[in-house]
Tab-separated table of C-alpha atoms in Angstrom:
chain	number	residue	atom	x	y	z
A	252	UNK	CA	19.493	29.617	17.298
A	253	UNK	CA	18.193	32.728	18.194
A	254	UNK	CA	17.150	36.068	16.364
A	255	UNK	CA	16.914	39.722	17.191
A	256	UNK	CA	16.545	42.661	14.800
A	257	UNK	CA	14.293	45.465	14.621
A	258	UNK	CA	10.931	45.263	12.766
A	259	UNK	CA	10.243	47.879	9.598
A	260	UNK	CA	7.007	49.520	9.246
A	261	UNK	CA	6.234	47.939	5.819
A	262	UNK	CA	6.587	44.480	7.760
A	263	UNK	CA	4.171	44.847	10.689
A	264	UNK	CA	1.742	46.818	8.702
A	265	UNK	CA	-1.055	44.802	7.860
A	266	UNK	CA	-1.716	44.100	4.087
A	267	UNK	CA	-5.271	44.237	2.348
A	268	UNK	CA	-6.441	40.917	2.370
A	269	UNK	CA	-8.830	41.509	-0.628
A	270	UNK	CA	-5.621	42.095	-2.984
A	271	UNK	CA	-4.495	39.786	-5.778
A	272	UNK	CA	-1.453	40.093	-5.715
A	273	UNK	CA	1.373	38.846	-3.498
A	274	UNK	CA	3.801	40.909	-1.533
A	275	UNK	CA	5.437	38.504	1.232
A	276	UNK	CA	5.252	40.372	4.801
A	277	UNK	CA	6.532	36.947	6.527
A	278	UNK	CA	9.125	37.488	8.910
A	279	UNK	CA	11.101	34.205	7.586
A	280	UNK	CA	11.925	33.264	4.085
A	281	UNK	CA	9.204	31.291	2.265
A	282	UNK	CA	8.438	28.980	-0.771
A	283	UNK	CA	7.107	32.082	-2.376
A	284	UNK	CA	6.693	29.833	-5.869
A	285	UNK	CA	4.028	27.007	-3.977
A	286	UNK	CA	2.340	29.930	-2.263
A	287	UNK	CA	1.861	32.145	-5.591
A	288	UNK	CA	0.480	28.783	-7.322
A	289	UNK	CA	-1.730	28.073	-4.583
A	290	UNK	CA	-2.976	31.335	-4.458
A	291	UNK	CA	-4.093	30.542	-8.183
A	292	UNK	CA	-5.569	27.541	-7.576
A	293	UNK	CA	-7.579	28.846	-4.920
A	294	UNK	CA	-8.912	32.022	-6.909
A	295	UNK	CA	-10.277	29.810	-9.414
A	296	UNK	CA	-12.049	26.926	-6.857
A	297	UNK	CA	-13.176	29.856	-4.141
A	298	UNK	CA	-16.521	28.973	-4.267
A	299	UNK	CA	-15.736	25.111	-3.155
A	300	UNK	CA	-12.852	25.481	-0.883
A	301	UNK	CA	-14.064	28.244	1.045
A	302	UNK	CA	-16.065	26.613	4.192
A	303	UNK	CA	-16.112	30.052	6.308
A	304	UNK	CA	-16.666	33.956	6.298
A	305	UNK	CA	-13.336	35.624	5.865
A	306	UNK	CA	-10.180	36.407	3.349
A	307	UNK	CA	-6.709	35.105	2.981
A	308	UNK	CA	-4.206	37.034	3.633
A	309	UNK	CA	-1.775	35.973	1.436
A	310	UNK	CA	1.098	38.437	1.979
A	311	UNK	CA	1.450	36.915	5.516
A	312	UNK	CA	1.567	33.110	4.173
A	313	UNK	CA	4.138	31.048	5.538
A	314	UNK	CA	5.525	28.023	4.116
A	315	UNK	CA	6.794	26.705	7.892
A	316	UNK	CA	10.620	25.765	7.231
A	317	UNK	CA	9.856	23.848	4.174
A	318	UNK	CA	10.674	24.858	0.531
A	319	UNK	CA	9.828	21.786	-1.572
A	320	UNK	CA	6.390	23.555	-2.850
A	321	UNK	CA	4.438	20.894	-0.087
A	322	UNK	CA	3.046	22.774	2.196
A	323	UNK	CA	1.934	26.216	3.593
A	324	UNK	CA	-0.618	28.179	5.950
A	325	UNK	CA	-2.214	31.286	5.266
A	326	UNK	CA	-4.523	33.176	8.352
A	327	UNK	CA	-8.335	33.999	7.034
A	328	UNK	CA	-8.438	37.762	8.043
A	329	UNK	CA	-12.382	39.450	8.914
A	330	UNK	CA	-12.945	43.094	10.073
A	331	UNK	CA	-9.197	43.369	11.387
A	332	UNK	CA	-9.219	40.155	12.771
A	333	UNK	CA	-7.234	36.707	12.410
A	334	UNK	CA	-10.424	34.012	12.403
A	335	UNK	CA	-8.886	31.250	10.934
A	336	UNK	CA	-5.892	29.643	9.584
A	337	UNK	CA	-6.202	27.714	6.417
A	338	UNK	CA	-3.059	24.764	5.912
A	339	UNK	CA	-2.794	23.997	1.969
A	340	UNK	CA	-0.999	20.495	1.473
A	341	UNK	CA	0.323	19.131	-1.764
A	342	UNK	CA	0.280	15.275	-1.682
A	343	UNK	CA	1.530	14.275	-4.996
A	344	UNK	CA	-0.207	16.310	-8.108
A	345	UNK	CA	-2.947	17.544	-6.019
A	346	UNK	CA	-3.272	20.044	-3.386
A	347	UNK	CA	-6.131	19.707	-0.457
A	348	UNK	CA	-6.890	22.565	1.972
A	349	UNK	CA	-8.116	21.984	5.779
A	350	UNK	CA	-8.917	24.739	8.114
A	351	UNK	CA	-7.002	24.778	11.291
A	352	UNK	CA	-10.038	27.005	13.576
A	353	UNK	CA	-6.986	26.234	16.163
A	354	UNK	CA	-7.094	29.251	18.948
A	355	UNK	CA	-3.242	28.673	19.328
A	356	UNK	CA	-2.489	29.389	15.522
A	357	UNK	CA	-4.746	32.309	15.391
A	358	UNK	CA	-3.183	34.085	17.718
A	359	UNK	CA	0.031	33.273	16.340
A	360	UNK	CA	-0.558	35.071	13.210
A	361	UNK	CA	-2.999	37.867	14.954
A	362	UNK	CA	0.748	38.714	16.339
A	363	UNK	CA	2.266	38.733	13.442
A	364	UNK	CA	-0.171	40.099	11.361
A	365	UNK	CA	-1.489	43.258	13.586
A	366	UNK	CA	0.908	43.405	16.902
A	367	UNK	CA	2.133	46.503	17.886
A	368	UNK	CA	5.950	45.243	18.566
A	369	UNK	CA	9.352	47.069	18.573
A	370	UNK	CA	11.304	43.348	18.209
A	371	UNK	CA	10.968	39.508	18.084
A	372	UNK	CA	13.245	36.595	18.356
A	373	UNK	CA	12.257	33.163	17.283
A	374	UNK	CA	13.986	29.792	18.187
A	375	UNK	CA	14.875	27.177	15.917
A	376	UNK	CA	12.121	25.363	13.819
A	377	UNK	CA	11.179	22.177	15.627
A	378	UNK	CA	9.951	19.872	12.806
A	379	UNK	CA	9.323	16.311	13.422
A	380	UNK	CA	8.948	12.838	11.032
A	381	UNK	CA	8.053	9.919	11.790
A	382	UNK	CA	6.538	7.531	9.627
A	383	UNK	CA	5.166	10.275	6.993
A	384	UNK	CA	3.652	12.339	9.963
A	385	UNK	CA	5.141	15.702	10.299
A	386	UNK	CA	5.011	18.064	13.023
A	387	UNK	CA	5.633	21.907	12.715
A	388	UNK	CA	6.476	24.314	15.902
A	389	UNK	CA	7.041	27.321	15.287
A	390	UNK	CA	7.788	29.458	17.676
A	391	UNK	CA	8.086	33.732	17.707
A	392	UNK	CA	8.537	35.842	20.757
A	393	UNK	CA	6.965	39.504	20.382
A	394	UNK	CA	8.356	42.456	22.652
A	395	UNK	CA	5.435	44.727	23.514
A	396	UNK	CA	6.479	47.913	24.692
A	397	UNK	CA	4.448	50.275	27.746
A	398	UNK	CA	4.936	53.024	26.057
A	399	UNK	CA	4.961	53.470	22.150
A	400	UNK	CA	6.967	56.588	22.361
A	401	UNK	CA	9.947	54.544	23.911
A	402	UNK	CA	10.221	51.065	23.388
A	403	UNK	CA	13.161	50.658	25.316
A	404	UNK	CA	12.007	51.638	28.633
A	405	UNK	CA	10.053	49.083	29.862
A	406	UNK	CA	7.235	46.136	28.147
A	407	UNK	CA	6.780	42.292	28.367
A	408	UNK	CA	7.663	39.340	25.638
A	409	UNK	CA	4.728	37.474	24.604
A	410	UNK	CA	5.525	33.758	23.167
A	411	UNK	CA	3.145	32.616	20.479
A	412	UNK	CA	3.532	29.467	18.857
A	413	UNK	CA	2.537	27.922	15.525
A	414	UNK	CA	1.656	23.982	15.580
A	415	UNK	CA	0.571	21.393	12.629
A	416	UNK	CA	0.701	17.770	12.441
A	417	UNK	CA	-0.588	15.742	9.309
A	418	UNK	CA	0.863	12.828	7.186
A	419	UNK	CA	2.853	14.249	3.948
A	420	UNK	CA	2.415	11.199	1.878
A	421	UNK	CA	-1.151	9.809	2.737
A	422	UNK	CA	-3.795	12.669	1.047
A	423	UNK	CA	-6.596	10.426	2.286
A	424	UNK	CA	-5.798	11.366	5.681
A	425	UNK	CA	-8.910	13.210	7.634
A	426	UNK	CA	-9.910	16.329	7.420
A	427	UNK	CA	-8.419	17.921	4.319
A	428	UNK	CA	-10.970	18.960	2.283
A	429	UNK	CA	-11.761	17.203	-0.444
A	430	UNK	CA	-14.936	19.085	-2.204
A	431	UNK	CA	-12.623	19.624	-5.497
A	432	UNK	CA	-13.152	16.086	-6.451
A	433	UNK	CA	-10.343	14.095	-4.378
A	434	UNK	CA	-8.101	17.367	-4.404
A	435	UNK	CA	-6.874	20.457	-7.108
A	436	UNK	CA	-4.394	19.911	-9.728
A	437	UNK	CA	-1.405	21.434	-9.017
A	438	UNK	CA	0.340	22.904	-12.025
A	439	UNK	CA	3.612	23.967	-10.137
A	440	UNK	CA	6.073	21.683	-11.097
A	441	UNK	CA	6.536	20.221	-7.652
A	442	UNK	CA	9.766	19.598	-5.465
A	443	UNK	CA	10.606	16.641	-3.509
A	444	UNK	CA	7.589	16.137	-1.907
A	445	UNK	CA	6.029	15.107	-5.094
A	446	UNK	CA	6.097	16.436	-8.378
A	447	UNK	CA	3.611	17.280	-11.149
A	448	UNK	CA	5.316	14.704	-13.988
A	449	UNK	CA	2.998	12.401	-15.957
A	450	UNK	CA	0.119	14.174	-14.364
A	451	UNK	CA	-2.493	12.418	-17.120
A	452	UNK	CA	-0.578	9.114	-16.716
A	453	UNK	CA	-2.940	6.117	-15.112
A	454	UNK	CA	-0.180	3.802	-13.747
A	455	UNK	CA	2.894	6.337	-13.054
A	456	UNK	CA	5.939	4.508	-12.250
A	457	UNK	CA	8.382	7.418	-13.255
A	458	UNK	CA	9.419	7.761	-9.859
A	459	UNK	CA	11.101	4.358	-10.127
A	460	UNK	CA	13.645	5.087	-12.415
A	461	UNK	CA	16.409	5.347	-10.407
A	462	UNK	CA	15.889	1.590	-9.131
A	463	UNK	CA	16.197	0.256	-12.932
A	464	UNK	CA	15.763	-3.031	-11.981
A	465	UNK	CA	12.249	-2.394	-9.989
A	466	UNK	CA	11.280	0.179	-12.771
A	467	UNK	CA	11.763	-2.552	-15.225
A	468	UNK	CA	9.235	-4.736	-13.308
A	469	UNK	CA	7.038	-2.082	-12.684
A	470	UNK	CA	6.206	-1.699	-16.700
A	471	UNK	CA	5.568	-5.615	-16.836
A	472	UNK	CA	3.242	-5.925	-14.305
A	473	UNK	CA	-0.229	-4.642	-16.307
A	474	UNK	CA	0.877	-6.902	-19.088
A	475	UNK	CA	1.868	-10.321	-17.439
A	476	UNK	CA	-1.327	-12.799	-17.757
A	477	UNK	CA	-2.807	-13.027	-14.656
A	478	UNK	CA	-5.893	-11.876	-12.594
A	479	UNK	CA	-4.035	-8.896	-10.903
A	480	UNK	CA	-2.721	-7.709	-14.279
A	481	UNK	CA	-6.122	-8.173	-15.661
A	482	UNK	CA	-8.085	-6.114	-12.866
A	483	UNK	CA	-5.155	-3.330	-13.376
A	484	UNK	CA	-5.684	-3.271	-17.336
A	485	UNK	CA	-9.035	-2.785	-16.758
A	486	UNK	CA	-9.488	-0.527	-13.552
A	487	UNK	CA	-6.646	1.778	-14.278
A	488	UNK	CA	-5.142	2.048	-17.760
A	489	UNK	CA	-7.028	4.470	-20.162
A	490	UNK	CA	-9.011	6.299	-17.433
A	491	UNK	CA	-7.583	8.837	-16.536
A	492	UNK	CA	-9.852	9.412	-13.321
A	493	UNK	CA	-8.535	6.083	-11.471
A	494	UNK	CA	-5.239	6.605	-11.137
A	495	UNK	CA	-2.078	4.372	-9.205
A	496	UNK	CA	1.474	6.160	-8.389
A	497	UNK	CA	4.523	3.835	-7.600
A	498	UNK	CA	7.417	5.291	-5.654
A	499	UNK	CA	10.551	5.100	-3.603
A	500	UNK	CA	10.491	5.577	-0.218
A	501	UNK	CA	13.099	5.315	2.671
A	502	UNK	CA	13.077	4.420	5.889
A	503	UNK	CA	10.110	1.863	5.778
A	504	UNK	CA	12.543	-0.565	7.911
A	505	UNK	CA	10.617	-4.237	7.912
A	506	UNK	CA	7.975	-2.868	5.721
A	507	UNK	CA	7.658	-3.304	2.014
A	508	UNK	CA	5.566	-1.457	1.067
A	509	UNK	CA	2.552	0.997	1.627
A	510	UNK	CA	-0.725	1.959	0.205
A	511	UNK	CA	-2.700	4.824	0.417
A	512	UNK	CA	-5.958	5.938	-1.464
A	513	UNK	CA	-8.008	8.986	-1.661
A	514	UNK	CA	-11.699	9.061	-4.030
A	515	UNK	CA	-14.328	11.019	-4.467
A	516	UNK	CA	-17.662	9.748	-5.002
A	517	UNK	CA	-18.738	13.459	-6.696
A	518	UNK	CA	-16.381	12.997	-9.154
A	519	UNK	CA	-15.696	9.468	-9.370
A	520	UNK	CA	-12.153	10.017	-9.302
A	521	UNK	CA	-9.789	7.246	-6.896
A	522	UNK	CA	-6.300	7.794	-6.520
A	523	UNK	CA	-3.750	5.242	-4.930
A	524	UNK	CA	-0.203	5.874	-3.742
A	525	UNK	CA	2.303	2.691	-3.881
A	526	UNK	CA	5.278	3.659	-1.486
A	527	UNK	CA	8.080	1.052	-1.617
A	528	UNK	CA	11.091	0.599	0.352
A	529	UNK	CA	13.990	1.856	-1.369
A	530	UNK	CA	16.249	-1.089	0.764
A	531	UNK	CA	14.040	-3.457	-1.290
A	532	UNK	CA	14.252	-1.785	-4.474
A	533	UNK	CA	17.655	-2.175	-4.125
A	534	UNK	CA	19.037	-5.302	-3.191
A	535	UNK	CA	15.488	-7.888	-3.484
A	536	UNK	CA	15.488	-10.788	-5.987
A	537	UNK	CA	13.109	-9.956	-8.945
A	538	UNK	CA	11.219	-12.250	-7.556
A	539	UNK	CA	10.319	-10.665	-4.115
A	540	UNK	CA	10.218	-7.319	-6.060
A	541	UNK	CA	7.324	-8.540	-8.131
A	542	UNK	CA	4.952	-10.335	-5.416
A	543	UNK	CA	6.083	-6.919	-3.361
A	544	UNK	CA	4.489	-4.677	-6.043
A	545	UNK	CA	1.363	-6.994	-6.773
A	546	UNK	CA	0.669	-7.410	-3.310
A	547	UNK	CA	0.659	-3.387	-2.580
A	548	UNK	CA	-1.563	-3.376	-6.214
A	549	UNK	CA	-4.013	-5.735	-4.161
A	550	UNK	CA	-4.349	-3.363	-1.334
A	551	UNK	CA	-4.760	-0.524	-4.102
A	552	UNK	CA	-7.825	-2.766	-6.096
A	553	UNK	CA	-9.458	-3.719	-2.552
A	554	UNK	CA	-9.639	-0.042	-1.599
A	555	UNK	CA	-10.879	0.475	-5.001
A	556	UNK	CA	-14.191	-2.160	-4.165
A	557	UNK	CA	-14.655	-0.805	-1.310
A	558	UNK	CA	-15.254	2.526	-3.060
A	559	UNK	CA	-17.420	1.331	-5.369
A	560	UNK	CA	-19.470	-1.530	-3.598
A	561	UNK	CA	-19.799	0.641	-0.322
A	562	UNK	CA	-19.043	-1.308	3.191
A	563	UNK	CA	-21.749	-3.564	3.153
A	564	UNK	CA	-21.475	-5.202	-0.353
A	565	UNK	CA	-17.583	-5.226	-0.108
A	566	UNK	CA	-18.017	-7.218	3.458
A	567	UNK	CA	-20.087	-9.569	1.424
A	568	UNK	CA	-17.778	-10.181	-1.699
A	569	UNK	CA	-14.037	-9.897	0.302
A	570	UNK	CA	-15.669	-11.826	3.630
A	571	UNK	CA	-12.308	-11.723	6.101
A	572	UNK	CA	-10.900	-14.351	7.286
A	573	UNK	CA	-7.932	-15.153	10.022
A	574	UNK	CA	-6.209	-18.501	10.021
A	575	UNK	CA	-5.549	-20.466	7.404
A	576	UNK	CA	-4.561	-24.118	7.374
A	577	UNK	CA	-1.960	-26.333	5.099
A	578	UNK	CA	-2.877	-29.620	4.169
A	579	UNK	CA	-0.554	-32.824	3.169
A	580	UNK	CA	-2.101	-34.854	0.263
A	581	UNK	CA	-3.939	-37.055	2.873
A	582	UNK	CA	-5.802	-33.847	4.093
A	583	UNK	CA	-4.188	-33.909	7.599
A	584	UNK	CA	-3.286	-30.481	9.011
A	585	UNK	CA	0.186	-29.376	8.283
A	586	UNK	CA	0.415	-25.830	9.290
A	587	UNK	CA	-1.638	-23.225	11.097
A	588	UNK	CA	-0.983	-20.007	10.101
A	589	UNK	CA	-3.291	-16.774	10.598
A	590	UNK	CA	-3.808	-13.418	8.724
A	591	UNK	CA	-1.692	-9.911	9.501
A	592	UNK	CA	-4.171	-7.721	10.353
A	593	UNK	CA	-5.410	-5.147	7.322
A	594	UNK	CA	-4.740	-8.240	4.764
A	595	UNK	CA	-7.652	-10.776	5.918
A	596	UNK	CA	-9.306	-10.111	2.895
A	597	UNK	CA	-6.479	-10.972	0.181
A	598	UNK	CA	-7.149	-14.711	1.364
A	599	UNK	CA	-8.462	-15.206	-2.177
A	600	UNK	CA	-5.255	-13.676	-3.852
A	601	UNK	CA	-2.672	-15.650	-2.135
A	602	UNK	CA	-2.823	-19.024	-4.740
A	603	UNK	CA	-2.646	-16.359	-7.430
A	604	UNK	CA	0.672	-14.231	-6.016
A	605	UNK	CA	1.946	-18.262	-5.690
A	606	UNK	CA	1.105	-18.437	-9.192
A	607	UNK	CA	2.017	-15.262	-10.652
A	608	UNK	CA	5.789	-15.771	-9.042
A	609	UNK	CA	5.839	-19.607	-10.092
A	610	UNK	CA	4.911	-18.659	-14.064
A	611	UNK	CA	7.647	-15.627	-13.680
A	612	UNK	CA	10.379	-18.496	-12.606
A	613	UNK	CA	9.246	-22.146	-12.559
A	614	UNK	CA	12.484	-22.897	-11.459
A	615	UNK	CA	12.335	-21.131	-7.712
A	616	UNK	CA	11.917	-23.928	-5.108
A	617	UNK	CA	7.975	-24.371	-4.077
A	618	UNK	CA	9.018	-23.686	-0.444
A	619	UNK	CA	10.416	-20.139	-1.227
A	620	UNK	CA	7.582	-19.368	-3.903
A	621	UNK	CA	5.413	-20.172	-0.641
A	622	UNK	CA	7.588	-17.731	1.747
A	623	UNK	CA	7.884	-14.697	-0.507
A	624	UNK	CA	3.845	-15.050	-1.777
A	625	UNK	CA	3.131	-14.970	2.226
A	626	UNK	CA	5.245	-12.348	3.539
A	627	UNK	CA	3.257	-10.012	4.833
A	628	UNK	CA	-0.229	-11.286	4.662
A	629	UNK	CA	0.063	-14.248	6.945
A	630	UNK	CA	2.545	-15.323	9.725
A	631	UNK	CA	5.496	-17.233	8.452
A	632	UNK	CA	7.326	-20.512	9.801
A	633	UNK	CA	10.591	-19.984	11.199
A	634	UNK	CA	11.808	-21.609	8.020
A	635	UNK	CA	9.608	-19.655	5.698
A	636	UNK	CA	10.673	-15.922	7.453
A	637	UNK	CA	14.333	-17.411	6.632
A	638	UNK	CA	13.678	-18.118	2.527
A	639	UNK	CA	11.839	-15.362	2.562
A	640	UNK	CA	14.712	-13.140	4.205
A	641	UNK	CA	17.382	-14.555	1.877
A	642	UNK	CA	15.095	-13.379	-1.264
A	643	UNK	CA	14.519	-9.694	0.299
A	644	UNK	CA	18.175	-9.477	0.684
A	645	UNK	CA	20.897	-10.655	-1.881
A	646	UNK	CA	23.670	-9.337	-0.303
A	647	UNK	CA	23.544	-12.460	2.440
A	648	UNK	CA	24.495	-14.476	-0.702
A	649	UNK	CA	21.776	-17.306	0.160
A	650	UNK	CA	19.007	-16.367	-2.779
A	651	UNK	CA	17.576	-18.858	-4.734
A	652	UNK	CA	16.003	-16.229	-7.108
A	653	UNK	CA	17.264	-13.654	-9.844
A	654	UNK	CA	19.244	-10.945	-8.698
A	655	UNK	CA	18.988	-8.015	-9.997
A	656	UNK	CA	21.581	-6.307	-12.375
């Protein structure tokens, strides 16, 4: 798609910086409602966001294509000059800024911002996902007339474009700053990309409740008696600083499940983010659903030691280790199996996922207790990867466990 039109003074002229209030001078629609909340939250936290000399010029803000109150850029204006773009990310309930310093973006909004043009045209938005990591191109073409007096006559287009990469759903992600204390609350409301609900909640599993079933699960899991449920009651219920978010998430393929984490040692504040696959949510036994959800807790209590014991310590307590061996009651070598990498250290947990699936239904085979309690952590048999299949999916009719409602 292309666009043409003429530009109106009140667009191109450049806005005072310095004002509070927010007149939009973009030359696209934006998500005027996450920039004016933004612009709020970074009046009142100035003094710790602000890393360089400059002002925001929030009239010329742009949201880049995307209108789920997620994400935005603003250029850092000094003495008539663009000197710095600063992107402002909501991941969740908080929102984290990171400054771009990228020449390419600078000049994009200098253009914009203080170009003498008669007319642009701008091609489509090129936005690419993959995996939670999104890409934004945007591109504007600026016609610069030779002579003022009569644009028409002769000038030159000048192409500037606008490019950002960073992973929507993982806030620990480098480089966003995180001098706030693990982010800023965002008070918005939220769209899509997140939402503000339950914002003093510890465990949050609100997001669930369109997968009844898995939402169902989700509220028994600090309660059952167990080590897991024991480390959650105690890490993360009542305090409201260490905080776990479960949620639905498509197009995770062969994976599960995900787990990010983002802390702050200033504030003592750790937040993880539980992403499961919404294929799994749907048509998993309980069974798989449960070890599913206490394994990703796992990954969400390790990351939580390793925040609090430093490297060192944690290397010390959670040593890693790669193969594994099963033994027959005459202690001869069954099985060799070895550790997926980024779970050697849940070697201690696996007898207790075993045991927290075999208390839930002591009447699942040991062999498929076995499968499911391994998936993920450790390579499988042939014969284990099919039980454990036939439990992530109940629509191949070959389940041994409880399907869900």
């Amino acid at each position: 798609m292309s666009i043409q039109s003429c530009i109106h003074d009140d667009i191109y002229s450049s806005s005072d910086p310095t004002s509070a209030e927010y007149h939009s001078k973009s030359l696209w629609k934006e998500d005027e409602k996450y920039i004016k909340n933004v612009m709020k939250i970074y009046s009142e936290y100035e003094d710790k966001i602000k890393k360089f000399s400059g002002t925001p010029d929030w009239d010329y803000a742009m949201s880049m294509g995307r209108y789920d109150e997620s994400f935005m850029v603003v250029p850092i204006i000094e003495n008539g000059k663009v000197v710095n773009t600063l992107a402002c990310a909501r991941f969740d309930k908080k929102v984290y800024f990171r400054y771009e310093n990228s020449e390419t973006n600078k000049a994009f909004f200098q253009n914009i911002t203080y170009g003498k043009y008669s007319r642009y045209k701008t091609d489509a938005d090129n936005t690419n996902t993959q995996k939670g990591i999104v890409c934004i191109t945007k591109t504007i073409s600026m016609w610069y007339p030779d002579n003022e007096s009569n644009p028409n006559a002769g000038g030159y287009w000048e192409t500037n474009y606008y490019t950002n990469c960073y992973n929507f759903l993982d806030y620990s992600s480098p480089g966003w700053e995180d001098s706030g204390g693990g982010g800023y609350d965002y008070g918005g409301g939220g769209g899509s990309g997140g939402g503000n609900e339950n914002s003093n909640q510890d465990i949050t599993i609100d997001q669930l409740q369109n997968y009844p079933c898995a939402h169902s699960i989700a509220q028994q899991l600090p309660n059952l008696n167990n080590s897991i449920a024991s480390n959650m009651r105690q890490i993360f219920q009542n305090n409201t600083k260490y905080n776990i978010t479960f949620r639905a998430k498509s197009g995770l393929g062969t994976t599960d499940g995900e787990t990010f984490a983002t802390y702050s040692t200033e504030f003592d504040t750790f937040n993880a983010v539980i992403n499961l696959n919404d294929e799994v949510l749907l048509n998993a036994t309980k069974e798989y659903i449960l070890v599913t959800m206490y394994h990703e807790v796992l990954h969400a209590f390790l990351k939580y030691q390793l925040y609090k014991l430093g490297n060192t310590e944690f290397q010390a307590q959670y040593p890693g280790v790669t193969v594994g061996y099963d033994y027959a009651s005459n202690e001869t070598i069954t099985n060799t199996f070895t550790f997926i990498e980024g779970h050697a250290q849940l070697v201690p947990f696996l007898t207790t996922l075993q045991n927290i699936v075999s208390q839930y239904n002591p009447n699942l085979p040991n062999n498929v207790i076995t499968a499911i309690s391994r998936a993920g952590i450790t390579t499988l048999t042939p014969e284990q990867a099919q039980l454990n299949n036939n439990e992530r999916n109940t629509l191949l009719g070959n389940n041994l466990g409880t399907k869900c409602p």
